[in-house]
């Protein structure tokens, strides 16, 4: 069974020529990159921030230690970065705010850059694969018409038809490589965009907290008049 599968693959590559062989190699690279990025996103726990909103609400309310403890159980890389920023801000003085801000922004940039690694390669594969397939089609059509010219008056329509469908095979393979690569790249980019928005909001909040007003205590005593004087009872 394995030998038969290998033989069919070999026949397919021989039929498509060197262009299909190149596209198969490109598809292997694309699949490897996609699997590596999915694994990285799972390890970094991209998009999994269950306690982030609660921690930011506690930070805004002035409960800094409670906010840090909310993120202590977070296993995501973004959660760890925000928790580190909160701890640094809590220990730093007001005169160190600019330095801390620059450091946190640099670490956030490095984290996002790490998530985006490999995107250019996937984008290049998505854009070049159809062009490589089209190039193979053009070469196949040239070969088909050359064979048709050499046949002279004894033209066999099957010869031309066979050459054309073999030539179009390379375009089909190029599109088959480009379409899933483009879909995965779009999904990866959307996940990174959401991660960027989350980090931007979190860093803005921890660097510029808005202290909530103290709740107003409502007295249990009977209300007084509008002028602050006790109400006058009729005789």
Coordinates of C-alpha atoms in Angstrom, one line a residue:
X1 CA 0.0 0.0 0.0
X2 CA 2.8 2.4 0.9
X3 CA 4.6 1.5 -2.3
X4 CA 1.5 2.2 -4.4
X5 CA 1.1 5.6 -2.8
X6 CA 4.7 6.5 -3.4
X7 CA 4.3 5.4 -7.0
X8 CA 1.2 7.5 -7.5
X9 CA 3.0 10.5 -6.0
X10 CA 6.0 9.9 -8.3
X11 CA 3.7 9.7 -11.3
X12 CA 1.9 12.9 -10.3
X13 CA 5.2 14.7 -10.0
X14 CA 6.5 13.3 -13.3
X15 CA 3.2 14.4 -15.0
X16 CA 3.4 18.0 -13.6
X17 CA 7.0 18.4 -14.2
X18 CA 9.5 20.4 -12.2
X19 CA 7.0 23.2 -11.5
X20 CA 4.7 20.9 -9.6
X21 CA 7.7 19.5 -7.7
X22 CA 8.6 23.0 -6.6
X23 CA 5.0 23.7 -5.5
X24 CA 4.9 20.4 -3.5
X25 CA 8.1 21.5 -1.7
X26 CA 6.6 24.9 -1.1
X27 CA 3.4 23.3 0.3
X28 CA 5.5 21.3 2.7
X29 CA 7.2 24.5 3.9
X30 CA 3.8 26.2 4.3
X31 CA 2.4 23.3 6.3
X32 CA 5.4 23.2 8.6
X33 CA 5.1 27.0 9.2
X34 CA 1.4 26.7 9.9
X35 CA 1.8 23.9 12.4
X36 CA 4.7 25.7 14.1
X37 CA 2.6 28.9 14.5
X38 CA -0.5 27.0 15.8
X39 CA 1.8 25.3 18.4
X40 CA 3.3 28.6 19.4
X41 CA -0.1 30.2 19.8
X42 CA -1.2 27.3 22.0
X43 CA 2.0 27.5 24.1
X44 CA 1.7 31.3 24.5
X45 CA -2.1 30.9 25.2
X46 CA -2.9 33.7 22.7
X47 CA -6.4 35.0 23.4
X48 CA -6.9 33.2 26.7
X49 CA -7.1 35.9 29.3
X50 CA -9.9 35.0 31.7
X51 CA -8.8 37.1 34.6
X52 CA -7.5 40.1 32.7
X53 CA -10.6 42.3 32.9
X54 CA -11.1 41.6 36.6
X55 CA -7.4 42.4 37.3
X56 CA -7.6 45.7 35.4
X57 CA -10.8 46.7 37.2
X58 CA -9.1 46.0 40.6
X59 CA -6.1 48.0 39.4
X60 CA -8.3 51.0 38.5
X61 CA -10.0 50.7 41.9
X62 CA -6.6 51.0 43.6
X63 CA -6.4 47.4 44.7
X64 CA -3.0 46.8 43.2
X65 CA -2.1 43.7 45.2
X66 CA -5.4 42.1 44.4
X67 CA -5.0 42.9 40.7
X68 CA -1.6 41.3 40.7
X69 CA -2.9 38.2 42.5
X70 CA -5.7 37.9 39.9
X71 CA -3.1 37.4 37.2
X72 CA -0.8 35.1 39.3
X73 CA -2.6 32.0 37.9
X74 CA -2.5 33.2 34.3
X75 CA -0.4 31.0 32.1
X76 CA -0.6 33.3 29.0
X77 CA 2.4 35.2 27.9
X78 CA 0.4 38.5 27.7
X79 CA -1.0 37.9 31.2
X80 CA 2.5 37.4 32.6
X81 CA 3.7 40.6 30.8
X82 CA 0.8 42.6 32.3
X83 CA 1.4 41.1 35.8
X84 CA 5.1 42.0 35.6
X85 CA 4.1 45.5 34.6
X86 CA 1.8 45.9 37.5
X87 CA 4.4 44.6 39.9
X88 CA 7.0 47.0 38.5
X89 CA 4.6 50.0 38.7
X90 CA 3.7 49.1 42.2
X91 CA 7.3 49.1 43.3
X92 CA 8.6 52.0 41.2
X93 CA 8.4 55.6 42.2
X94 CA 6.6 58.3 40.3
X95 CA 9.8 59.6 38.8
X96 CA 10.5 56.2 37.3
X97 CA 7.2 56.1 35.4
X98 CA 8.7 57.1 32.0
X99 CA 11.4 54.5 32.2
X100 CA 8.9 51.8 33.2
X101 CA 6.6 52.8 30.4
X102 CA 9.3 52.5 27.8
X103 CA 10.4 49.1 29.2
X104 CA 6.9 47.7 29.1
X105 CA 6.2 48.9 25.6
X106 CA 9.5 47.4 24.4
X107 CA 8.6 44.0 26.0
X108 CA 5.1 44.2 24.5
X109 CA 6.6 45.0 21.1
X110 CA 9.0 42.0 21.4
X111 CA 6.2 39.7 22.3
X112 CA 4.1 40.8 19.3
X113 CA 7.1 40.5 17.0
X114 CA 7.6 37.0 18.2
X115 CA 4.0 36.1 17.4
X116 CA 4.4 37.6 13.9
X117 CA 7.5 35.7 13.1
X118 CA 7.0 33.6 9.9
X119 CA 4.1 35.8 8.6
X120 CA 6.2 37.2 5.8
X121 CA 7.1 33.7 4.6
X122 CA 3.5 32.6 4.7
X123 CA 2.5 35.8 2.8
X124 CA 5.2 35.2 0.2
X125 CA 4.0 31.6 -0.3
X126 CA 0.4 32.8 -0.6
X127 CA 1.3 35.3 -3.3
X128 CA 3.9 33.4 -5.2
X129 CA 2.3 30.0 -5.4
X130 CA -0.3 31.0 -8.0
X131 CA 2.3 32.8 -10.1
X132 CA 4.6 29.7 -10.0
X133 CA 1.6 27.6 -11.1
X134 CA 0.8 30.1 -13.9
X135 CA 4.4 30.0 -15.0
X136 CA 4.2 26.2 -15.3
X137 CA 0.9 26.6 -17.3
X138 CA 2.6 29.0 -19.7
X139 CA 5.5 26.6 -20.2
X140 CA 3.1 23.7 -20.7
X141 CA 1.1 25.6 -23.3
X142 CA 4.3 26.5 -25.2
X143 CA 5.2 22.8 -25.2
X144 CA 1.7 21.8 -26.3
X145 CA 1.7 24.3 -29.3
X146 CA 5.2 23.3 -30.2
X147 CA 4.1 19.7 -30.4
X148 CA 1.1 20.7 -32.4
X149 CA 3.4 22.6 -34.9
X150 CA 5.7 19.6 -35.3
X151 CA 2.7 17.4 -36.0
X152 CA 2.0 19.4 -39.2
X153 CA -1.0 18.2 -41.2
X154 CA -1.5 15.1 -39.1
X155 CA -2.9 16.9 -36.1
X156 CA -4.2 14.8 -33.3
X157 CA -6.8 16.8 -31.1
X158 CA -6.0 14.5 -28.2
X159 CA -2.4 15.6 -28.3
X160 CA -3.4 19.2 -27.9
X161 CA -6.0 18.5 -25.2
X162 CA -3.6 16.3 -23.2
X163 CA -0.9 19.1 -23.3
X164 CA -3.4 21.7 -22.2
X165 CA -4.8 19.8 -19.2
X166 CA -1.3 18.9 -18.1
X167 CA -0.3 22.6 -18.4
X168 CA -3.3 23.7 -16.3
X169 CA -2.4 21.2 -13.6
X170 CA 0.3 23.5 -12.4
X171 CA -2.1 26.4 -11.9
X172 CA -4.5 24.2 -10.0
X173 CA -1.6 23.0 -7.7
X174 CA -0.5 26.6 -7.2
X175 CA -4.0 27.7 -6.1
X176 CA -4.3 24.6 -3.9
X177 CA -1.2 25.8 -2.0
X178 CA -2.0 29.5 -1.9
X179 CA -5.6 29.4 -0.7
X180 CA -5.2 27.5 2.6
X181 CA -2.0 29.4 3.3
X182 CA -3.8 32.7 2.8
X183 CA -6.7 31.6 5.1
X184 CA -4.3 30.5 7.9
X185 CA -2.3 33.7 7.6
X186 CA -5.5 35.8 7.9
X187 CA -6.5 33.9 11.0
X188 CA -3.1 34.4 12.6
X189 CA -3.1 38.1 11.8
X190 CA -6.5 38.5 13.4
X191 CA -5.4 36.8 16.6
X192 CA -2.3 39.0 16.8
X193 CA -4.4 42.1 16.2
X194 CA -6.7 41.2 19.1
X195 CA -3.6 40.5 21.3
X196 CA -2.2 43.9 20.3
X197 CA -5.4 45.7 21.2
X198 CA -5.5 43.9 24.6
X199 CA -2.0 44.8 25.5
X200 CA -2.5 48.4 24.4
X201 CA -5.5 48.7 26.6
X202 CA -3.9 46.9 29.6
X203 CA -0.7 49.0 29.5
X204 CA -2.7 52.2 29.2
X205 CA -4.7 51.3 32.2
X206 CA -1.8 50.2 34.4
X207 CA 0.3 53.2 33.4
X208 CA -2.6 55.7 33.8
X209 CA -5.0 54.3 36.4
X210 CA -8.2 56.2 37.0
X211 CA -9.1 56.0 40.7
X212 CA -12.7 55.4 41.2
X213 CA -14.6 57.7 43.6
X214 CA -15.3 56.5 47.1
X215 CA -18.9 55.3 47.4
X216 CA -21.2 57.8 49.1
X217 CA -22.5 56.6 52.5
X218 CA -26.2 57.0 52.8
X219 CA -27.3 58.0 56.3
X220 CA -29.9 55.9 58.1
X221 CA -31.3 59.1 59.8
X222 CA -34.4 60.9 58.7
X223 CA -33.7 63.4 55.9
X224 CA -33.6 67.1 56.7
X225 CA -35.1 69.9 54.7
X226 CA -33.6 71.2 51.5
X227 CA -31.8 74.0 53.4
X228 CA -30.3 71.7 55.9
X229 CA -32.7 72.7 58.6
X230 CA -34.9 70.3 60.4
X231 CA -38.4 70.1 58.8
X232 CA -41.0 72.3 60.5
X233 CA -44.0 70.3 61.8
X234 CA -47.4 72.0 61.8
X235 CA -48.9 72.7 65.2

